[in-house]
PDB file of C-alpha atoms and ligand atoms in Angstrom:
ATOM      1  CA  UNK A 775      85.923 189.477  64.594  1.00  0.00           C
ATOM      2  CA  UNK A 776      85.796 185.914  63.436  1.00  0.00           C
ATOM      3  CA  UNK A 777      84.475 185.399  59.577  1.00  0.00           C
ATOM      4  CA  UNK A 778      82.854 182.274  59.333  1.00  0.00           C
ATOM      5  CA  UNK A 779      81.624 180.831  55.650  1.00  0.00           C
ATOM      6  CA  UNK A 780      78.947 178.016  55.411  1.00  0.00           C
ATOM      7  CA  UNK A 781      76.668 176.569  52.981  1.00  0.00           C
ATOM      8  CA  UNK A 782      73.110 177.909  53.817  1.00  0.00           C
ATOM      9  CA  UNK A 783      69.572 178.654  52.899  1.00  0.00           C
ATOM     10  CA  UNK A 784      67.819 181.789  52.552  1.00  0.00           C
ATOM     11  CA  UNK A 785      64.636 181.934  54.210  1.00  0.00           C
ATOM     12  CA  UNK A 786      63.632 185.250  54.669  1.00  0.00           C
ATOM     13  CA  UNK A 787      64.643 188.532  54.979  1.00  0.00           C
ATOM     14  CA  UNK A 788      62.833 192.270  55.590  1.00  0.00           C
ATOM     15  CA  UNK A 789      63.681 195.396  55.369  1.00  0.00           C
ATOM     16  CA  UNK A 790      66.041 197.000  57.544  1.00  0.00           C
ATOM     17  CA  UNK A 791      66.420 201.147  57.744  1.00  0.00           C
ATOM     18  CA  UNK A 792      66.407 203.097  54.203  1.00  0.00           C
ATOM     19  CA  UNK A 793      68.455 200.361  52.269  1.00  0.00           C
ATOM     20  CA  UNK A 794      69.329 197.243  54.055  1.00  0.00           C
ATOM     21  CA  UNK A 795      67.732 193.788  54.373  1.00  0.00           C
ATOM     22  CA  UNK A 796      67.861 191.497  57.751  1.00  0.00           C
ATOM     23  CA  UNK A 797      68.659 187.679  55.823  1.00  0.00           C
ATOM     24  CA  UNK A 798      67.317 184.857  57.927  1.00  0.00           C
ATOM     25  CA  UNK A 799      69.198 181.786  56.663  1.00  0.00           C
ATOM     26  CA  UNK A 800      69.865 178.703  58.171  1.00  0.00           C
ATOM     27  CA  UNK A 801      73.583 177.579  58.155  1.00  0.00           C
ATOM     28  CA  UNK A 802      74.533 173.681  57.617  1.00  0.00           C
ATOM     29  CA  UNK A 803      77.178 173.612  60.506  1.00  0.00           C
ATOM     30  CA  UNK A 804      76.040 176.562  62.621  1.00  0.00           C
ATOM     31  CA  UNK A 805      72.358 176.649  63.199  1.00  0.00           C
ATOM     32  CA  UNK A 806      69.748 179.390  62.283  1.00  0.00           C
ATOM     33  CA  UNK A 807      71.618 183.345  61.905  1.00  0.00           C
ATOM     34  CA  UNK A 808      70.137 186.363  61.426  1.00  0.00           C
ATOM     35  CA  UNK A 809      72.204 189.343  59.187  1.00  0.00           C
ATOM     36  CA  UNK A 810      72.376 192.430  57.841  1.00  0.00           C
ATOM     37  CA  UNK A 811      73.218 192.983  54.392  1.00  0.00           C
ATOM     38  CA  UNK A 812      74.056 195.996  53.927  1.00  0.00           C
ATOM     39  CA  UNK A 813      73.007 197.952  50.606  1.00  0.00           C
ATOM     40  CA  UNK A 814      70.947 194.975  49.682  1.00  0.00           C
ATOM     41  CA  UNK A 815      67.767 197.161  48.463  1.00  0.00           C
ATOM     42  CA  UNK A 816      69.937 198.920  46.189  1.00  0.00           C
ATOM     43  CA  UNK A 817      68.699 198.915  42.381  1.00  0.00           C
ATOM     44  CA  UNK A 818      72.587 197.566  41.904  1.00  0.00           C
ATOM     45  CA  UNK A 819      73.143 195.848  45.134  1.00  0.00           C
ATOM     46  CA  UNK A 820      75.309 192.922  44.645  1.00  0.00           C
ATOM     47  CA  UNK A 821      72.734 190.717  46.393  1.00  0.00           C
ATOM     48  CA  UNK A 822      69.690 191.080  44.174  1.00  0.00           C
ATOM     49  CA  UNK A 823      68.515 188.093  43.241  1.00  0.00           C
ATOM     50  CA  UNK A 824      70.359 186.244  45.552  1.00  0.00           C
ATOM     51  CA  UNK A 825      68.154 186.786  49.035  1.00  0.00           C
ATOM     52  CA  UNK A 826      64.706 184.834  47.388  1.00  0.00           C
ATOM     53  CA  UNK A 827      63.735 182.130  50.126  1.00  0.00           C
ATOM     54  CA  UNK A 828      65.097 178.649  49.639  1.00  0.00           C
ATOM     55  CA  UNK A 829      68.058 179.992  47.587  1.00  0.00           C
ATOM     56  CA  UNK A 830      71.307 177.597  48.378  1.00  0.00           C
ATOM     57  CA  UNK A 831      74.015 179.738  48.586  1.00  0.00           C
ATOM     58  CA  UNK A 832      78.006 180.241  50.232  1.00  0.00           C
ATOM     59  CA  UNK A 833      77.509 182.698  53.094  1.00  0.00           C
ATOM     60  CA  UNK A 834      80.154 184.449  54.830  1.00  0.00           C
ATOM     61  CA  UNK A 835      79.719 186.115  57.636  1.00  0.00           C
ATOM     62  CA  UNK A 836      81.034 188.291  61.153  1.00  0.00           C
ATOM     63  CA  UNK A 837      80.006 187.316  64.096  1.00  0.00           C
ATOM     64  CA  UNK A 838      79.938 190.273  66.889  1.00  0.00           C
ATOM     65  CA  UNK A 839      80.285 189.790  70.099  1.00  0.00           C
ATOM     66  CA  UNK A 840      77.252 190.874  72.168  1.00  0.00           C
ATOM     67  CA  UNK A 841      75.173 190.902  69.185  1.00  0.00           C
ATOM     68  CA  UNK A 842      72.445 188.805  67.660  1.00  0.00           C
ATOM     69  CA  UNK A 843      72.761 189.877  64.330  1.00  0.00           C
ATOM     70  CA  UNK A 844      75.502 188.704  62.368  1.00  0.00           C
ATOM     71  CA  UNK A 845      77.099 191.377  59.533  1.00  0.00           C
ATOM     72  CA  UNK A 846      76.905 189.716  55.955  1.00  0.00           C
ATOM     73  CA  UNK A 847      79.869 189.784  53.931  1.00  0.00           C
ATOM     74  CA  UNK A 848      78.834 188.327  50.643  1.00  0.00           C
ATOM     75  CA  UNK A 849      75.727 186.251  49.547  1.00  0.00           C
ATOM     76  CA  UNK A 850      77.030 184.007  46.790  1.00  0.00           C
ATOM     77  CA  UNK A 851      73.609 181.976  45.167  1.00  0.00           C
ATOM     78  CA  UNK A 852      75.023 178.213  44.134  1.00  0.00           C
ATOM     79  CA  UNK A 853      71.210 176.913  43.644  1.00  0.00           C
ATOM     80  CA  UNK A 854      68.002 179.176  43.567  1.00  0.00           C
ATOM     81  CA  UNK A 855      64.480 176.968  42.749  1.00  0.00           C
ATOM     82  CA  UNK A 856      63.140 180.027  41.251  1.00  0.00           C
ATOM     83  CA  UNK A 857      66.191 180.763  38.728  1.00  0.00           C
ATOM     84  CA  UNK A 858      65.802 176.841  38.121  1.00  0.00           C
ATOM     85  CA  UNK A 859      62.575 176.426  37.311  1.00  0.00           C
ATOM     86  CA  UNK A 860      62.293 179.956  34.701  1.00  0.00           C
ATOM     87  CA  UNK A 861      60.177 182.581  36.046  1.00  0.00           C
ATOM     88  CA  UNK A 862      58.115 182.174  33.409  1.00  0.00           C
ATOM     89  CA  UNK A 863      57.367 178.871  34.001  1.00  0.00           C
ATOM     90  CA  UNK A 864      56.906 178.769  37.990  1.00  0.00           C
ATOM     91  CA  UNK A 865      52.907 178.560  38.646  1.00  0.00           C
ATOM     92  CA  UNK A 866      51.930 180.382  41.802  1.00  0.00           C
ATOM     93  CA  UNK A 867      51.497 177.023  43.434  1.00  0.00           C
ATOM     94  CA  UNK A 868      55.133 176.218  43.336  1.00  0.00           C
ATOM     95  CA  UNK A 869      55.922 179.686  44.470  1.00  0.00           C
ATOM     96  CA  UNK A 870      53.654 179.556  47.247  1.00  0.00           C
ATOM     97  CA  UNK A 871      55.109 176.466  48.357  1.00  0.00           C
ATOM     98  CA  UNK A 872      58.364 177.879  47.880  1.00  0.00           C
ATOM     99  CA  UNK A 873      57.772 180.368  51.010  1.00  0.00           C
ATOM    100  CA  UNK A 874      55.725 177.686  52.857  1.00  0.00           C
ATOM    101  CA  UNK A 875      58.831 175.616  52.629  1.00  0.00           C
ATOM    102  CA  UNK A 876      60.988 178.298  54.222  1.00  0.00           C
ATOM    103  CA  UNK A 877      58.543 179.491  56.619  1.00  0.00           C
ATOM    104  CA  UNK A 878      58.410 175.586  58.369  1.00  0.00           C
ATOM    105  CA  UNK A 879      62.134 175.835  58.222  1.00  0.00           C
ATOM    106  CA  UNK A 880      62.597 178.678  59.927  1.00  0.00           C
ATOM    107  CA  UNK A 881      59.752 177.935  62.515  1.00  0.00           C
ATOM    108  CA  UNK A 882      61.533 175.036  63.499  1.00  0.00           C
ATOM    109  CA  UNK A 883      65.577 175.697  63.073  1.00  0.00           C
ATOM    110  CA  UNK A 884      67.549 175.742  66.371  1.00  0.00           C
ATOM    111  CA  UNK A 885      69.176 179.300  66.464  1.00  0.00           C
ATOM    112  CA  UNK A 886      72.234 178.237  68.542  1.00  0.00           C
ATOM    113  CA  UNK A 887      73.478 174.525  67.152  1.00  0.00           C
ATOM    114  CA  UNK A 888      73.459 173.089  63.837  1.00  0.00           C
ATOM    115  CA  UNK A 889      71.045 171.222  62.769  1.00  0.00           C
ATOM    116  CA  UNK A 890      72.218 168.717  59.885  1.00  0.00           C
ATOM    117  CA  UNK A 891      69.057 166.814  59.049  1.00  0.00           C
ATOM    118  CA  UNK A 892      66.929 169.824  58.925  1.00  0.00           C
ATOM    119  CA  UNK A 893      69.619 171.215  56.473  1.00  0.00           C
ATOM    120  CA  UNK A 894      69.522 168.556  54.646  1.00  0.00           C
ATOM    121  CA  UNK A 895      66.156 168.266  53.944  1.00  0.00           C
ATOM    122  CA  UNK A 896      65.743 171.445  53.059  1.00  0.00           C
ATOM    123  CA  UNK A 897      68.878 171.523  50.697  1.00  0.00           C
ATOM    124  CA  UNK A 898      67.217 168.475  49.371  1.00  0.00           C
ATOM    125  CA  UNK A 899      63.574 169.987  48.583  1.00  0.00           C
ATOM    126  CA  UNK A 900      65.628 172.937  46.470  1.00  0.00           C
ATOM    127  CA  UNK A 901      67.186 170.657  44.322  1.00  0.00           C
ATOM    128  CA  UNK A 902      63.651 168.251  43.618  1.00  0.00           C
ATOM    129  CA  UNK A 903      62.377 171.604  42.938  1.00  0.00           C
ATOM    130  CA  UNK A 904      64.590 172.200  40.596  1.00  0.00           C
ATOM    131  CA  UNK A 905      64.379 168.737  39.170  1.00  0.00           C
ATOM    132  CA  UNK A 906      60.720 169.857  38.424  1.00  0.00           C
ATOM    133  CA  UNK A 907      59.082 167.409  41.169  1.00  0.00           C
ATOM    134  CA  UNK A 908      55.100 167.222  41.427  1.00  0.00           C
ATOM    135  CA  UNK A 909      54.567 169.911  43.951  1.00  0.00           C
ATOM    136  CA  UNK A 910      52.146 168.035  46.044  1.00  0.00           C
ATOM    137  CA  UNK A 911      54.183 165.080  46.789  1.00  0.00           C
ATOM    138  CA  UNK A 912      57.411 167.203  47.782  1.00  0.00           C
ATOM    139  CA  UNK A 913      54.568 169.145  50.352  1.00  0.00           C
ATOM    140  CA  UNK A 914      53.758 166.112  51.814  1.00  0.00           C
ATOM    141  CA  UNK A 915      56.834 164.112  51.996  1.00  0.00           C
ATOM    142  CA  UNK A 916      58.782 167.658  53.545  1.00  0.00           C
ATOM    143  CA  UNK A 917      55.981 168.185  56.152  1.00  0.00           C
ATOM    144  CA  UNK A 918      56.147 164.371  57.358  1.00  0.00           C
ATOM    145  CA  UNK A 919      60.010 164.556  57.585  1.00  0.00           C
ATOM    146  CA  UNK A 920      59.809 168.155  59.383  1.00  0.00           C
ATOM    147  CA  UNK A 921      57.029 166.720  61.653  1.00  0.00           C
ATOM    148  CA  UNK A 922      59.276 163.455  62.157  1.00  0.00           C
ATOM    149  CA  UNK A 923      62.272 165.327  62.772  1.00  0.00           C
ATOM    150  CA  UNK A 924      60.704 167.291  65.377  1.00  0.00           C
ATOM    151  CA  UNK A 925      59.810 163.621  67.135  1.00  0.00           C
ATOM    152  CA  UNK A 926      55.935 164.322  67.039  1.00  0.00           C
ATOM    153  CA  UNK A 927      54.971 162.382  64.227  1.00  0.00           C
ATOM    154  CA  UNK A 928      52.668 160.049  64.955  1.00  0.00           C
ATOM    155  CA  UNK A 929      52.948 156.063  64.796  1.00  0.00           C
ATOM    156  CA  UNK A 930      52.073 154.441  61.948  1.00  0.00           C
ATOM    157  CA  UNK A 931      51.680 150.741  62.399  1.00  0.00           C
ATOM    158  CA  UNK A 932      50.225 150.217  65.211  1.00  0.00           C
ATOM    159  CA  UNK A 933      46.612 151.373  66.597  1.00  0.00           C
ATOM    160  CA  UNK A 934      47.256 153.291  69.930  1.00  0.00           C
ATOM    161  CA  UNK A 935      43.912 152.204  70.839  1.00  0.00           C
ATOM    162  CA  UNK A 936      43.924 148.575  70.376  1.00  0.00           C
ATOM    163  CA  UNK A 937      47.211 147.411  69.525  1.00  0.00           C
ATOM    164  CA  UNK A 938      46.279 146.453  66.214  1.00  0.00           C
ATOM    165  CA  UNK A 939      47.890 147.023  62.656  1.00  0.00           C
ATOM    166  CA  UNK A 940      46.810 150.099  60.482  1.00  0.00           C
ATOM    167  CA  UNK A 941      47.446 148.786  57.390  1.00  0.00           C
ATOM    168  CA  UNK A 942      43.857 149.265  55.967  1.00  0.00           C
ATOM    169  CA  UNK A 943      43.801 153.004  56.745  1.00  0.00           C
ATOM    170  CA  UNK A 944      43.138 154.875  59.544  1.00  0.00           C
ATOM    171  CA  UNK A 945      41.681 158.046  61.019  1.00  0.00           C
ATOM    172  CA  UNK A 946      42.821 160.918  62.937  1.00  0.00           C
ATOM    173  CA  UNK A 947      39.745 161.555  65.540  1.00  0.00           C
ATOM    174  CA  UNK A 948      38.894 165.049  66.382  1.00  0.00           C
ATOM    175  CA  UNK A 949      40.896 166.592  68.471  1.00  0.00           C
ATOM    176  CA  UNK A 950      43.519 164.340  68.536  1.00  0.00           C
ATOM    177  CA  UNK A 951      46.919 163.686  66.862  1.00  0.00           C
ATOM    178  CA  UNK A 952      47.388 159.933  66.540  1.00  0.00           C
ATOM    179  CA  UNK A 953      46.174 157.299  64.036  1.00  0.00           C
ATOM    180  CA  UNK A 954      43.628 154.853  65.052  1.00  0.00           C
ATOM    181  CA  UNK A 955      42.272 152.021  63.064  1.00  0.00           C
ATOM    182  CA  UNK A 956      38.472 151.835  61.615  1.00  0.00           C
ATOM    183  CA  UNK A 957      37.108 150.141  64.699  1.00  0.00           C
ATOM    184  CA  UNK A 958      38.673 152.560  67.207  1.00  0.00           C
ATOM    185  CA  UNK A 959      37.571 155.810  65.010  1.00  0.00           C
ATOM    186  CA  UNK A 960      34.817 156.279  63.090  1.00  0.00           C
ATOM    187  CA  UNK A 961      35.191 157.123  59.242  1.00  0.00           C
ATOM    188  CA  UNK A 962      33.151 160.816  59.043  1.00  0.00           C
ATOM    189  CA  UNK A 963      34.534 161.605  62.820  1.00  0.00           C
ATOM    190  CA  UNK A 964      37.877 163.135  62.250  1.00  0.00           C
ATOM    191  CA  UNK A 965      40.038 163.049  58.931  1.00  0.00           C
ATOM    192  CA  UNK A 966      40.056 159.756  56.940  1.00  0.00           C
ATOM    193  CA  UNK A 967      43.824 158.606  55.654  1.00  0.00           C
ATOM    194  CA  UNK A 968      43.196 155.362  53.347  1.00  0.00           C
ATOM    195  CA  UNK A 969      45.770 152.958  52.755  1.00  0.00           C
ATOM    196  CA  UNK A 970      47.478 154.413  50.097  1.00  0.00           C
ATOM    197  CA  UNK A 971      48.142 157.351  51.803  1.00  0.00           C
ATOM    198  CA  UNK A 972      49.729 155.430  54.911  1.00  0.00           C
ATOM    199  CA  UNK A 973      51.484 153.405  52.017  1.00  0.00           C
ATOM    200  CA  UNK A 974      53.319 156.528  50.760  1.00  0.00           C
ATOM    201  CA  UNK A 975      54.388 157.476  54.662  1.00  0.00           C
ATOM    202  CA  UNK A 976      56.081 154.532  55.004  1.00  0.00           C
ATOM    203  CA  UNK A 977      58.135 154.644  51.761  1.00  0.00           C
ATOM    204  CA  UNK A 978      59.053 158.488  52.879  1.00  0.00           C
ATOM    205  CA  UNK A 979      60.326 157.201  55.662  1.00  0.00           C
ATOM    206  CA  UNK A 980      62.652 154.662  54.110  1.00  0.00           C
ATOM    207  CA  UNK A 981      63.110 157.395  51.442  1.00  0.00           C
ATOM    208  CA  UNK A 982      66.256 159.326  51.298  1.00  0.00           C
ATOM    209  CA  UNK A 983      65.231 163.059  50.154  1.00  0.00           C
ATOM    210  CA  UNK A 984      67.569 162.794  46.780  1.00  0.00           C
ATOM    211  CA  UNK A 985      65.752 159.632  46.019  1.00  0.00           C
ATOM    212  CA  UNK A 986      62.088 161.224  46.998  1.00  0.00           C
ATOM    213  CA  UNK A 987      61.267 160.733  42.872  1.00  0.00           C
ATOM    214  CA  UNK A 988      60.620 157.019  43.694  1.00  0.00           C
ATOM    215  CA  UNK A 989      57.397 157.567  45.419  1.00  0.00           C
ATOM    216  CA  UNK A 990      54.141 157.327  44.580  1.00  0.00           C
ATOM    217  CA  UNK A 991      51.128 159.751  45.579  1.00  0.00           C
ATOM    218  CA  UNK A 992      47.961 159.763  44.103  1.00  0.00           C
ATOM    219  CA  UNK A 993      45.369 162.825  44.098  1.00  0.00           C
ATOM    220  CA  UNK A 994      43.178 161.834  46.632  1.00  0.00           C
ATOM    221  CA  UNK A 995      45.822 160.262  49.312  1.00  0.00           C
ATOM    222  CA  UNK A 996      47.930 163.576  48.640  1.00  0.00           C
ATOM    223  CA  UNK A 997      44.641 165.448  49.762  1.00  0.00           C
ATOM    224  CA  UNK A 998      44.159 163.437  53.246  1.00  0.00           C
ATOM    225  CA  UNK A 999      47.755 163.720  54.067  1.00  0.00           C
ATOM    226  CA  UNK A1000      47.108 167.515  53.500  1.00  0.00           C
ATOM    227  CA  UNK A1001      44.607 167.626  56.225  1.00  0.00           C
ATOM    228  CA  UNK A1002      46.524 165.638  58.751  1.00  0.00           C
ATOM    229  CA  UNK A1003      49.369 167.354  58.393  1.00  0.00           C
ATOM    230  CA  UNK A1004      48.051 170.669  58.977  1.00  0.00           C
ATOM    231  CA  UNK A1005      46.385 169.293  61.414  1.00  0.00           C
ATOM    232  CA  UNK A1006      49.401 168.588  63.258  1.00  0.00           C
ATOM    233  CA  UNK A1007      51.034 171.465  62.096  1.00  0.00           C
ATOM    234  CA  UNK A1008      48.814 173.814  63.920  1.00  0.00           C
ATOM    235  CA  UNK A1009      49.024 171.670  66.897  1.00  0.00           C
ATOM    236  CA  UNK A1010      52.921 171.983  67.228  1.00  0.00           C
ATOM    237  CA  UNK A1011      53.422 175.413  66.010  1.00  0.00           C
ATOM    238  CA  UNK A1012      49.982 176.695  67.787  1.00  0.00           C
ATOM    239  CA  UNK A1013      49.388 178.742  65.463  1.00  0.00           C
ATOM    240  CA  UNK A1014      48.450 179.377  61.351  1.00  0.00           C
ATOM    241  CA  UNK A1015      51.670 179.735  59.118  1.00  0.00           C
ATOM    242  CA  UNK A1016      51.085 182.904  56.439  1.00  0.00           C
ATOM    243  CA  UNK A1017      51.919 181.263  53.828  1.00  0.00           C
ATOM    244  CA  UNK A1018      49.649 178.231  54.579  1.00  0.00           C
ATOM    245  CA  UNK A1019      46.704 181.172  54.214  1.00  0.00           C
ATOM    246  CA  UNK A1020      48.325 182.374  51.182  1.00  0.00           C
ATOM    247  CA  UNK A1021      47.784 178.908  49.597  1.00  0.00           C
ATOM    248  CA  UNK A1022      44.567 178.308  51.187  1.00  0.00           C
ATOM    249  CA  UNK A1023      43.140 181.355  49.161  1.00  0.00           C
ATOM    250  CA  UNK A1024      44.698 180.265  45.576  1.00  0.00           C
ATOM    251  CA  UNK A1025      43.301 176.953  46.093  1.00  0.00           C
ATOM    252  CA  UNK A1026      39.861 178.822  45.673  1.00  0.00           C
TER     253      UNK A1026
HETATM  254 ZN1   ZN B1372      42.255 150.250  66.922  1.00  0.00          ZN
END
């Protein structure tokens, strides 16, 4: 049986017979595995505290042939947000985010290949959390790069309905998942994104994710981004992530 050891992130895991855990974690060179540590709901299991989502760790692994399920050797936590921040400290807002982080990462990673940017990104949104980053801005600049990286991002120069430049702000009509400009839409009709909003997607995009510190979001764009992007995240996924309900209800 070939051992493989990678770099990963944790990004869920549930429970598995009387004391094991299945680990969803999404490798930097090999793609998305599922595994079984064993023991791992053991009071003195050598993986507690180690399996919390969007915990960078060293994985190593067995793959079996014929199987899905890889067997976990050891689970060795390098960087954990929650460990970073204090438990004390972390709000429920950051720890909501926390699993709505992993649960768009594992929505979207590839099972079978790598997928290096994904990895990337999300390595990269562990260590802003950890740098203490405004929660809000991280959201919003991780769900446009997830959204780009899945190519279904939508332009944002150009008015798809009359060629014209969006740099005044722009609307996404009902129903549909493209910007227009303020003569093609009409501002009530669909969800207004003013210009700084569209201001902030274009430095993301230029924006390497250690360097996402540099950009600015105000209250109000951050909350028009919000609705777009769950807008579109709906759209792609077809469906309502959990944890996006589980925010929805503390924002109340
Ligand atoms: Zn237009």
């Amino acid at each position: 049986m070939p051992v493989y050891t990678s770099e990963a992130l944790i990004l869920r895991t549930y429970k598995l017979g009387e004391v094991d855990r299945i680990v969803v974690f999404l490798t930097r060179d090999r793609g998305k595995k599922r595994g079984v540590a064993k023991g791992a709901r053991r009071a003195k299991s050598r993986y507690v505290g180690a399996l919390e989502p969007m915990t960078r760790a060293g994985v190593a692994y067995y793959e079996r042939e014929q199987r899905d399920l890889v067997r976990i050797n050891y689970v060795e936590p390098t960087r954990s947000p929650l460990s970073a921040i204090g438990m004390a400290a972390a709000d429920a807002s950051v720890l909501g985010h926390v699993g709505y982080f992993a649960e768009l990462i594992d929505e979207w990673a590839p099972e079978a290949h790598a997928d290096e940017r994904l990895y990337r990104l999300g390595s990269a949104v562990v260590d802003a959390l950890a740098a203490g980053a405004p929660i809000e801005r991280l959201a919003r600049y991780f769900e446009y790069w997830i959204l780009r990286l899945q190519g279904v991002y939508p332009a944002l120069t150009v008015c798809p309905g009359c060629g014209g430049p969006l740099a005044a702000g722009a609307i996404m009509p009902p129903r549909e998942h493209m910007f227009v400009c303020r003569r093609c839409g009409s501002s009530g009709h669909g969800t207004d994104v003013g210009p700084d909003a569209l201001r902030f997607l274009r430095a993301a995009g230029r924006t390497a994710p250690e360097r996402m510190d540099s950009l600015e979001l105000d209250a109000r764009a951050s909350r028009e981004l919000e609705t777009a992007h769950r807008r579109l995240l709906n759209t792609h996924l077809e469906k309502e992530l959990k944890s996006v309900r589980v925010l929805r209800e503390m924002g109340r």
